[in-house]
Amino acid sequence: MNQTSYVKAVAKRLACSKARQAEFVRDLESDIAAALSSGETWEQVEARMGDPRQVAQEFNEDLPEAELVAGKKRKRTKVIVIAAVVVVVVAAIIGGATWWASPKTAPAGQSVGMTEQEIIAYAQEVAEVIGENDYGKLRPLIADAAVEGLNEQTMADAHALFGDDWGAFKSFGNAYATEISQMGITGNAVTLVALYENATITYTFSFDEDMKIIGLNMR
């Protein structure tokens, strides 16, 4: 883990307000810079500071109640941001402006030459990538129009909401898919349940005509 990844790993686990999080990150980066300037290698600094989860846990244990409340609100906001991508970005596909034609549904996959089961299987593959918490693998699967809402920090925060350790993937539960068309644009929506050792997550995906993610909700 490099210096940037280490700081991010600590920051995403802080259960405080955004302002306090930013202050802690500045202090942490300053401490690291001072240690490196004094002659320590990054490997030595990392070993001395310890696991990012432990660093964050020790910080969280000393937080006053007001900061803990603010932290919970901040994390809830991240989930809302993810859900908002569906409302804002996908509106052009599955929205329902009152003055425009209503969306039409069809069996999933027709417009892209896939069966409903193939659409669901693809969504399951995407869910497995999200479970790995590796944004480098996820980014190519996201449509450019949705990247601002589904950026690396948002996805890391959303992942952390369900716990630092989801455990091994076990199986998928119920899954549903449908194709939705409006204003000459067509997309596929999939809802599925993923079971892990320590978490159960319901994903709702919206895919564009290139099967790129344009909307994502995790609950």
Coordinates of N, CA and C in Angstrom, one line a residue:
M1 N 0.9 -1.2 0.0 CA 0.0 0.0 0.0 C 0.9 1.2 0.0
N2 N 0.7 2.2 -0.9 CA 1.5 3.4 -1.0 C 0.9 4.4 0.0
Q3 N 1.6 5.6 0.0 CA 1.2 6.6 1.0 C -0.2 7.1 0.7
T4 N -0.6 7.3 -0.5 CA -1.9 7.9 -0.9 C -3.0 6.9 -0.5
S5 N -2.8 5.6 -0.9 CA -3.7 4.6 -0.5 C -3.9 4.4 1.0
Y6 N -2.8 4.5 1.7 CA -2.9 4.4 3.2 C -3.8 5.5 3.7
V7 N -3.6 6.7 3.3 CA -4.4 7.9 3.9 C -5.8 7.7 3.5
K8 N -6.1 7.3 2.3 CA -7.5 7.0 1.8 C -8.1 5.9 2.7
A9 N -7.4 4.9 2.9 CA -7.9 3.7 3.7 C -8.3 4.2 5.1
V10 N -7.5 5.1 5.7 CA -7.9 5.6 7.0 C -9.1 6.5 6.9
A11 N -9.0 7.4 6.0 CA -10.0 8.5 5.8 C -11.4 7.9 5.7
K12 N -11.6 6.8 4.8 CA -12.9 6.3 4.5 C -13.5 5.6 5.7
R13 N -12.7 5.3 6.8 CA -13.2 4.6 7.9 C -13.5 5.6 9.1
L14 N -13.3 6.8 8.9 CA -13.5 7.8 10.0 C -15.0 8.1 10.2
A15 N -15.4 8.0 11.4 CA -16.9 8.1 11.7 C -17.2 9.5 12.2
C16 N -16.7 10.5 11.5 CA -16.8 11.9 12.0 C -17.4 12.8 10.8
S17 N -17.5 14.1 11.1 CA -18.0 15.0 10.1 C -17.0 15.2 9.0
K18 N -17.4 15.7 7.9 CA -16.5 15.9 6.7 C -15.4 16.9 7.1
A19 N -15.7 17.9 7.9 CA -14.7 18.9 8.2 C -13.6 18.3 9.1
R20 N -14.1 17.5 10.1 CA -13.1 16.8 11.0 C -12.3 15.8 10.2
Q21 N -12.9 15.1 9.3 CA -12.2 14.1 8.5 C -11.1 14.8 7.7
A22 N -11.4 16.0 7.1 CA -10.4 16.7 6.3 C -9.3 17.2 7.2
E23 N -9.6 17.6 8.4 CA -8.6 18.0 9.3 C -7.7 16.9 9.7
F24 N -8.3 15.7 10.0 CA -7.4 14.6 10.4 C -6.5 14.1 9.2
V25 N -7.1 14.2 8.0 CA -6.3 13.8 6.8 C -5.1 14.7 6.7
R26 N -5.3 16.0 6.9 CA -4.2 17.0 6.8 C -3.1 16.7 7.8
D27 N -3.6 16.4 9.0 CA -2.7 16.1 10.1 C -1.9 14.8 9.8
L28 N -2.6 13.8 9.3 CA -1.9 12.6 9.0 C -0.9 12.7 7.9
E29 N -1.3 13.5 6.8 CA -0.3 13.7 5.7 C 0.9 14.5 6.2
S30 N 0.6 15.5 7.1 CA 1.7 16.3 7.7 C 2.7 15.4 8.5
D31 N 2.1 14.5 9.3 CA 3.0 13.6 10.1 C 3.8 12.7 9.2
I32 N 3.2 12.2 8.1 CA 3.9 11.3 7.2 C 5.0 12.1 6.5
A33 N 4.7 13.3 6.1 CA 5.7 14.1 5.4 C 6.9 14.4 6.3
A34 N 6.6 14.7 7.6 CA 7.7 15.0 8.6 C 8.5 13.8 8.8
A35 N 7.9 12.6 8.9 CA 8.7 11.4 9.1 C 9.6 11.1 7.9
L36 N 9.1 11.3 6.7 CA 9.9 11.0 5.5 C 11.0 12.0 5.4
S37 N 10.7 13.3 5.8 CA 11.8 14.3 5.8 C 12.9 14.0 6.8
S38 N 12.5 13.3 7.9 CA 13.5 13.0 8.9 C 14.4 11.8 8.6
G39 N 14.1 11.2 7.4 CA 14.9 10.1 7.0 C 14.3 8.7 7.0
E40 N 13.0 8.6 7.5 CA 12.3 7.3 7.5 C 11.9 7.0 6.1
T41 N 11.9 5.7 5.8 CA 11.3 5.3 4.5 C 9.8 5.1 4.7
W42 N 9.0 5.1 3.6 CA 7.6 5.0 3.7 C 7.2 3.6 4.4
E43 N 8.0 2.6 4.1 CA 7.7 1.3 4.7 C 7.9 1.3 6.2
Q44 N 8.9 2.1 6.7 CA 9.0 2.2 8.1 C 7.9 3.0 8.7
V45 N 7.5 4.1 8.1 CA 6.4 4.9 8.6 C 5.1 4.1 8.6
E46 N 4.8 3.3 7.6 CA 3.6 2.5 7.6 C 3.6 1.5 8.7
A47 N 4.7 0.8 8.9 CA 4.9 -0.2 9.9 C 4.7 0.4 11.3
R48 N 5.2 1.6 11.5 CA 5.1 2.3 12.8 C 3.6 2.8 13.1
M49 N 3.0 3.3 12.1 CA 1.6 3.8 12.2 C 0.6 2.7 12.4
G50 N 0.9 1.6 11.7 CA 0.0 0.4 11.9 C -1.1 0.3 10.8
D51 N -2.0 -0.7 11.0 CA -3.0 -1.0 10.1 C -4.0 0.2 10.0
P52 N -4.4 0.7 8.8 CA -5.3 1.8 8.7 C -6.6 1.6 9.5
R53 N -7.1 0.4 9.5 CA -8.4 0.1 10.3 C -8.2 0.4 11.8
Q54 N -7.0 0.1 12.3 CA -6.7 0.3 13.7 C -6.6 1.8 14.0
V55 N -5.9 2.5 13.1 CA -5.7 3.9 13.2 C -7.0 4.6 13.3
A56 N -7.9 4.2 12.3 CA -9.3 4.9 12.3 C -10.1 4.5 13.5
Q57 N -10.0 3.2 14.0 CA -10.7 2.8 15.1 C -10.3 3.6 16.4
E58 N -9.0 3.8 16.6 CA -8.6 4.5 17.7 C -9.0 5.9 17.7
F59 N -9.1 6.5 16.5 CA -9.5 7.9 16.4 C -11.0 8.0 16.7
N60 N -11.8 7.0 16.1 CA -13.2 7.0 16.3 C -13.6 6.8 17.8
E61 N -12.8 6.1 18.5 CA -13.2 5.8 19.9 C -13.1 7.1 20.8
D62 N -12.4 8.1 20.3 CA -12.2 9.3 21.1 C -13.2 10.4 20.6
L63 N -14.0 10.1 19.6 CA -14.9 11.2 19.0 C -16.0 11.5 20.0
P64 N -16.4 12.8 20.1 CA -17.6 13.1 20.9 C -18.8 12.7 20.2
E65 N -19.9 12.6 20.9 CA -21.2 12.2 20.3 C -21.6 13.0 19.1
A66 N -21.4 14.3 19.2 CA -21.8 15.2 18.1 C -21.1 14.8 16.8
E67 N -19.8 14.5 16.9 CA -19.1 14.1 15.7 C -19.6 12.7 15.1
L68 N -19.9 11.8 16.0 CA -20.4 10.5 15.6 C -21.7 10.7 14.8
V69 N -22.6 11.5 15.3 CA -23.9 11.8 14.7 C -23.6 12.4 13.3
A70 N -22.7 13.4 13.2 CA -22.4 14.0 11.9 C -21.8 13.0 11.0
G71 N -21.0 12.1 11.5 CA -20.4 11.0 10.6 C -21.4 10.1 10.0
K72 N -22.4 9.7 10.8 CA -23.5 8.9 10.3 C -24.3 9.6 9.2
K73 N -24.5 10.9 9.4 CA -25.2 11.7 8.4 C -24.4 11.8 7.2
R74 N -23.1 12.0 7.3 CA -22.3 12.1 6.1 C -22.3 10.8 5.3
K75 N -22.2 9.6 6.0 CA -22.2 8.4 5.3 C -23.6 8.1 4.6
R76 N -24.7 8.5 5.3 CA -26.0 8.3 4.7 C -26.1 9.1 3.4
T77 N -25.4 10.3 3.4 CA -25.5 11.2 2.3 C -24.8 10.5 1.1
K78 N -23.7 9.8 1.3 CA -23.0 9.1 0.3 C -23.9 8.1 -0.4
V79 N -24.8 7.4 0.3 CA -25.7 6.4 -0.2 C -26.7 7.2 -1.1
I80 N -27.2 8.3 -0.6 CA -28.1 9.1 -1.3 C -27.5 9.6 -2.6
V81 N -26.2 9.9 -2.6 CA -25.5 10.4 -3.8 C -25.6 9.3 -4.9
I82 N -25.3 8.0 -4.4 CA -25.4 6.9 -5.4 C -26.8 6.7 -5.9
A83 N -27.8 6.8 -5.1 CA -29.1 6.7 -5.5 C -29.5 7.8 -6.5
A84 N -29.0 9.0 -6.2 CA -29.3 10.2 -7.0 C -28.8 10.0 -8.4
V85 N -27.7 9.2 -8.6 CA -27.3 9.0 -10.0 C -28.4 8.4 -10.8
V86 N -29.1 7.5 -10.2 CA -30.3 6.9 -10.9 C -31.3 7.9 -11.3
V87 N -31.5 8.8 -10.4 CA -32.6 9.8 -10.6 C -32.1 10.9 -11.6
V88 N -30.9 11.3 -11.5 CA -30.4 12.4 -12.3 C -29.9 12.0 -13.7
V89 N -29.0 11.0 -13.6 CA -28.3 10.6 -14.9 C -29.2 9.7 -15.7
V90 N -30.0 8.8 -15.0 CA -30.8 7.9 -15.8 C -32.1 8.5 -16.2
A91 N -32.4 9.7 -15.7 CA -33.7 10.3 -16.0 C -33.9 10.4 -17.5
A92 N -32.8 10.6 -18.3 CA -32.9 10.7 -19.7 C -33.4 9.4 -20.3
I93 N -33.2 8.3 -19.6 CA -33.5 7.0 -20.1 C -34.9 6.5 -19.5
I94 N -35.0 6.5 -18.2 CA -36.2 5.9 -17.6 C -36.9 7.0 -16.8
G95 N -36.6 8.2 -17.0 CA -37.4 9.3 -16.3 C -38.8 9.4 -16.8
G96 N -39.5 10.3 -16.3 CA -40.9 10.4 -16.7 C -41.3 11.8 -16.7
A97 N -40.7 12.7 -17.4 CA -41.1 14.1 -17.5 C -42.6 14.1 -17.9
T98 N -43.4 14.8 -17.2 CA -44.9 14.7 -17.4 C -45.3 15.2 -18.8
W99 N -44.4 16.0 -19.4 CA -44.8 16.5 -20.7 C -44.2 15.6 -21.8
W100 N -43.6 14.5 -21.5 CA -43.0 13.6 -22.5 C -43.7 12.3 -22.5
A101 N -43.4 11.4 -23.4 CA -44.0 10.1 -23.5 C -43.5 9.3 -22.3
S102 N -44.4 8.4 -21.8 CA -44.1 7.6 -20.7 C -43.1 6.5 -21.2
P103 N -42.3 6.0 -20.3 CA -41.4 4.9 -20.7 C -42.1 3.6 -20.9
K104 N -41.5 2.8 -21.8 CA -42.1 1.5 -22.1 C -41.2 0.4 -21.7
T105 N -41.7 -0.7 -21.2 CA -40.9 -1.8 -20.7 C -41.0 -3.0 -21.7
A106 N -40.0 -3.8 -21.6 CA -39.9 -5.0 -22.5 C -39.0 -6.0 -21.7
P107 N -39.1 -7.3 -22.2 CA -38.2 -8.3 -21.6 C -36.7 -7.8 -21.7
A108 N -36.0 -8.0 -20.6 CA -34.6 -7.5 -20.5 C -33.7 -8.1 -21.7
G109 N -32.9 -7.2 -22.2 CA -31.8 -7.7 -23.1 C -32.2 -7.6 -24.6
Q110 N -33.4 -7.4 -24.9 CA -33.8 -7.4 -26.4 C -33.0 -6.5 -27.2
S111 N -32.8 -5.3 -26.8 CA -32.1 -4.3 -27.6 C -30.6 -4.5 -27.8
V112 N -30.0 -5.3 -26.9 CA -28.6 -5.6 -27.0 C -28.3 -7.0 -27.4
G113 N -29.3 -7.8 -27.8 CA -29.1 -9.1 -28.2 C -28.7 -10.1 -27.1
M114 N -29.3 -9.9 -25.9 CA -29.0 -10.7 -24.8 C -30.3 -11.2 -24.2
T115 N -30.2 -12.4 -23.6 CA -31.4 -12.9 -22.9 C -31.5 -12.3 -21.5
E116 N -32.6 -12.4 -20.8 CA -32.8 -11.9 -19.5 C -31.7 -12.5 -18.6
Q117 N -31.5 -13.8 -18.7 CA -30.5 -14.5 -17.8 C -29.1 -14.0 -18.1
E118 N -28.8 -13.6 -19.3 CA -27.5 -13.1 -19.6 C -27.3 -11.7 -19.1
I119 N -28.4 -10.9 -19.1 CA -28.3 -9.6 -18.5 C -28.1 -9.7 -17.0
I120 N -28.8 -10.6 -16.3 CA -28.7 -10.8 -14.9 C -27.3 -11.3 -14.6
A121 N -26.8 -12.3 -15.4 CA -25.4 -12.8 -15.2 C -24.4 -11.7 -15.3
Y122 N -24.6 -10.8 -16.2 CA -23.6 -9.7 -16.4 C -23.7 -8.8 -15.1
A123 N -24.9 -8.5 -14.7 CA -25.0 -7.7 -13.4 C -24.3 -8.4 -12.2
Q124 N -24.4 -9.7 -12.2 CA -23.8 -10.4 -11.1 C -22.3 -10.3 -11.2
E125 N -21.7 -10.3 -12.4 CA -20.3 -10.1 -12.6 C -19.9 -8.7 -12.1
V126 N -20.7 -7.7 -12.4 CA -20.4 -6.4 -11.9 C -20.4 -6.3 -10.4
A127 N -21.4 -7.0 -9.8 CA -21.6 -7.0 -8.4 C -20.3 -7.6 -7.7
E128 N -19.8 -8.7 -8.3 CA -18.6 -9.3 -7.8 C -17.4 -8.3 -7.8
V129 N -17.3 -7.5 -8.9 CA -16.2 -6.6 -9.0 C -16.4 -5.5 -7.9
I130 N -17.6 -5.1 -7.6 CA -17.9 -4.1 -6.5 C -17.5 -4.7 -5.2
G131 N -17.8 -6.0 -5.0 CA -17.4 -6.7 -3.8 C -16.0 -6.7 -3.5
E132 N -15.1 -6.7 -4.6 CA -13.7 -6.7 -4.4 C -13.1 -5.3 -4.0
N133 N -14.0 -4.3 -4.1 CA -13.6 -3.0 -3.7 C -12.4 -2.5 -4.4
D134 N -12.3 -2.8 -5.7 CA -11.2 -2.4 -6.6 C -11.7 -1.5 -7.6
Y135 N -11.6 -0.2 -7.4 CA -12.1 0.8 -8.4 C -11.5 0.7 -9.7
G136 N -10.2 0.3 -9.8 CA -9.5 0.2 -11.0 C -10.2 -0.8 -12.0
K137 N -10.8 -1.9 -11.4 CA -11.5 -2.9 -12.2 C -12.9 -2.4 -12.5
L138 N -13.5 -1.6 -11.6 CA -14.9 -1.1 -11.8 C -15.0 0.0 -12.8
R139 N -14.0 0.9 -12.8 CA -14.1 2.1 -13.6 C -14.5 1.9 -15.1
P140 N -13.9 0.9 -15.8 CA -14.2 0.7 -17.2 C -15.6 0.2 -17.4
L141 N -16.3 -0.2 -16.3 CA -17.7 -0.7 -16.4 C -18.7 0.5 -16.2
I142 N -18.2 1.7 -15.9 CA -19.1 2.8 -15.6 C -19.1 3.7 -16.8
A143 N -20.3 4.2 -17.2 CA -20.4 5.1 -18.3 C -19.8 6.4 -17.9
D144 N -19.2 7.1 -18.9 CA -18.6 8.4 -18.6 C -19.5 9.4 -17.9
A145 N -20.8 9.4 -18.3 CA -21.7 10.3 -17.7 C -22.0 10.1 -16.3
A146 N -21.7 8.9 -15.8 CA -22.0 8.6 -14.4 C -20.8 8.6 -13.5
V147 N -19.6 8.9 -14.1 CA -18.3 8.8 -13.3 C -18.3 9.8 -12.1
E148 N -18.8 11.0 -12.4 CA -18.8 12.0 -11.3 C -19.5 11.5 -10.1
G149 N -20.7 10.9 -10.3 CA -21.4 10.4 -9.1 C -20.9 9.1 -8.6
L150 N -20.3 8.3 -9.4 CA -19.8 7.0 -9.0 C -18.3 7.0 -9.1
N151 N -17.7 8.0 -8.4 CA -16.2 8.1 -8.4 C -15.6 7.2 -7.3
E152 N -14.3 7.2 -7.3 CA -13.6 6.2 -6.4 C -14.0 6.4 -4.9
Q153 N -14.0 7.7 -4.5 CA -14.3 8.0 -3.1 C -15.7 7.6 -2.7
T154 N -16.6 7.9 -3.6 CA -18.0 7.5 -3.3 C -18.2 6.0 -3.2
M155 N -17.6 5.3 -4.1 CA -17.7 3.8 -4.0 C -17.0 3.3 -2.8
A156 N -15.9 3.8 -2.4 CA -15.2 3.4 -1.2 C -16.0 3.6 0.0
D157 N -16.7 4.8 0.1 CA -17.5 5.1 1.3 C -18.7 4.2 1.3
A158 N -19.3 4.0 0.1 CA -20.5 3.1 0.1 C -20.1 1.7 0.5
H159 N -19.0 1.2 0.1 CA -18.5 -0.1 0.4 C -18.3 -0.2 2.0
A160 N -17.7 0.8 2.6 CA -17.5 0.8 4.0 C -18.7 0.9 4.8
L161 N -19.8 1.4 4.2 CA -21.1 1.4 5.0 C -21.6 0.1 5.4
F162 N -21.2 -1.0 4.7 CA -21.7 -2.3 5.0 C -20.6 -3.1 5.8
G163 N -19.6 -2.4 6.2 CA -18.5 -3.0 7.0 C -17.2 -3.1 6.3
D164 N -16.1 -3.1 7.1 CA -14.8 -3.2 6.5 C -14.5 -4.6 5.9
D165 N -15.2 -5.6 6.4 CA -14.9 -7.0 6.0 C -16.3 -7.7 5.6
W166 N -16.6 -7.7 4.3 CA -17.8 -8.4 3.9 C -17.7 -9.9 4.0
G167 N -16.5 -10.4 4.1 CA -16.2 -11.8 4.1 C -16.3 -12.4 2.7
A168 N -16.1 -13.6 2.5 CA -16.1 -14.3 1.2 C -17.5 -14.2 0.6
F169 N -17.6 -14.1 -0.7 CA -18.9 -14.1 -1.4 C -19.4 -15.5 -1.3
K170 N -20.7 -15.6 -1.0 CA -21.4 -16.9 -0.9 C -22.3 -17.3 -2.1
S171 N -23.2 -16.4 -2.4 CA -24.2 -16.7 -3.4 C -25.0 -15.5 -3.8
F172 N -25.8 -15.6 -4.9 CA -26.7 -14.6 -5.2 C -28.1 -15.1 -4.9
G173 N -28.9 -14.1 -4.5 CA -30.3 -14.5 -4.2 C -31.2 -14.1 -5.3
N174 N -32.4 -13.6 -5.1 CA -33.3 -13.2 -6.1 C -32.8 -12.1 -7.0
A175 N -33.2 -12.2 -8.3 CA -32.7 -11.2 -9.3 C -33.8 -10.9 -10.3
Y176 N -34.0 -9.7 -10.6 CA -35.0 -9.3 -11.6 C -34.4 -8.3 -12.6
A177 N -34.9 -8.4 -13.8 CA -34.3 -7.5 -14.9 C -35.5 -7.1 -15.8
T178 N -35.3 -5.9 -16.3 CA -36.3 -5.4 -17.3 C -35.6 -4.4 -18.3
E179 N -36.2 -4.3 -19.5 CA -35.6 -3.3 -20.4 C -36.6 -2.1 -20.4
I180 N -36.1 -0.9 -20.4 CA -36.9 0.3 -20.4 C -36.5 1.2 -21.5
S181 N -37.5 1.7 -22.3 CA -37.2 2.6 -23.4 C -38.0 3.9 -23.3
Q182 N -37.4 5.0 -23.6 CA -38.0 6.3 -23.6 C -37.2 7.3 -24.5
M183 N -38.0 8.1 -25.2 CA -37.3 9.1 -26.1 C -36.3 8.5 -27.0
G184 N -36.5 7.3 -27.5 CA -35.6 6.7 -28.4 C -34.4 6.1 -27.8
I185 N -34.3 6.1 -26.5 CA -33.1 5.6 -25.8 C -33.6 4.4 -24.9
T186 N -32.7 3.4 -24.9 CA -33.1 2.1 -24.2 C -32.0 1.7 -23.2
G187 N -32.4 1.2 -22.1 CA -31.5 0.7 -21.1 C -32.1 -0.5 -20.4
N188 N -31.2 -1.2 -19.6 CA -31.7 -2.3 -18.8 C -31.4 -2.1 -17.4
A189 N -32.4 -2.4 -16.6 CA -32.4 -2.3 -15.1 C -32.4 -3.7 -14.5
V190 N -31.5 -3.9 -13.5 CA -31.4 -5.2 -12.8 C -31.3 -4.9 -11.3
T191 N -32.1 -5.7 -10.6 CA -32.0 -5.7 -9.1 C -31.7 -7.1 -8.7
L192 N -30.7 -7.2 -7.8 CA -30.2 -8.6 -7.4 C -29.7 -8.5 -5.9
V193 N -29.8 -9.6 -5.3 CA -29.3 -9.7 -3.9 C -28.0 -10.6 -3.9
A194 N -27.0 -10.0 -3.2 CA -25.7 -10.7 -3.1 C -25.5 -11.1 -1.6
L195 N -25.1 -12.3 -1.3 CA -24.9 -12.8 0.0 C -23.4 -13.0 0.3
Y196 N -22.9 -12.3 1.3 CA -21.5 -12.5 1.7 C -21.5 -13.1 3.1
E197 N -20.3 -13.5 3.6 CA -20.3 -14.0 4.9 C -20.8 -13.1 6.0
N198 N -20.4 -11.8 5.8 CA -20.7 -10.8 6.9 C -21.7 -9.7 6.4
A199 N -22.2 -9.8 5.2 CA -23.1 -8.8 4.7 C -24.1 -9.3 3.6
T200 N -25.2 -8.7 3.6 CA -26.2 -9.0 2.5 C -26.6 -7.7 1.8
I201 N -26.3 -7.6 0.5 CA -26.5 -6.4 -0.2 C -27.4 -6.5 -1.4
T202 N -28.3 -5.6 -1.5 CA -29.2 -5.5 -2.6 C -28.7 -4.5 -3.6
Y203 N -28.4 -4.9 -4.8 CA -27.9 -3.9 -5.8 C -29.0 -3.6 -6.8
T204 N -29.1 -2.4 -7.2 CA -30.0 -2.0 -8.3 C -29.1 -1.3 -9.4
F205 N -29.0 -1.9 -10.5 CA -28.1 -1.4 -11.6 C -29.0 -0.8 -12.7
S206 N -28.5 0.2 -13.3 CA -29.1 0.7 -14.6 C -28.0 0.7 -15.6
F207 N -28.1 0.0 -16.8 CA -27.1 -0.1 -17.8 C -27.6 0.7 -19.1
D208 N -26.7 1.3 -19.7 CA -27.0 2.0 -21.0 C -27.0 1.0 -22.1
E209 N -27.1 1.5 -23.4 CA -27.1 0.6 -24.5 C -25.8 -0.1 -24.8
D210 N -24.7 0.3 -24.1 CA -23.4 -0.3 -24.2 C -23.1 -1.2 -23.0
M211 N -24.2 -1.4 -22.2 CA -24.1 -2.2 -20.9 C -23.0 -1.6 -20.0
K212 N -22.9 -0.2 -20.0 CA -22.1 0.5 -19.0 C -23.1 1.0 -17.9
I213 N -22.6 1.0 -16.7 CA -23.4 1.4 -15.5 C -23.7 2.9 -15.6
I214 N -25.0 3.3 -15.6 CA -25.4 4.7 -15.5 C -26.1 5.0 -14.2
G215 N -26.4 3.9 -13.5 CA -27.1 4.1 -12.2 C -26.8 3.0 -11.2
L216 N -26.6 3.3 -10.0 CA -26.3 2.2 -9.0 C -26.9 2.6 -7.6
N217 N -27.6 1.6 -7.0 CA -28.0 1.8 -5.7 C -27.7 0.6 -4.9
M218 N -27.1 0.8 -3.7 CA -26.8 -0.4 -2.8 C -27.5 -0.2 -1.5
R219 N -28.2 -1.2 -1.0 CA -28.8 -1.1 0.3 C -28.8 -2.4 1.0

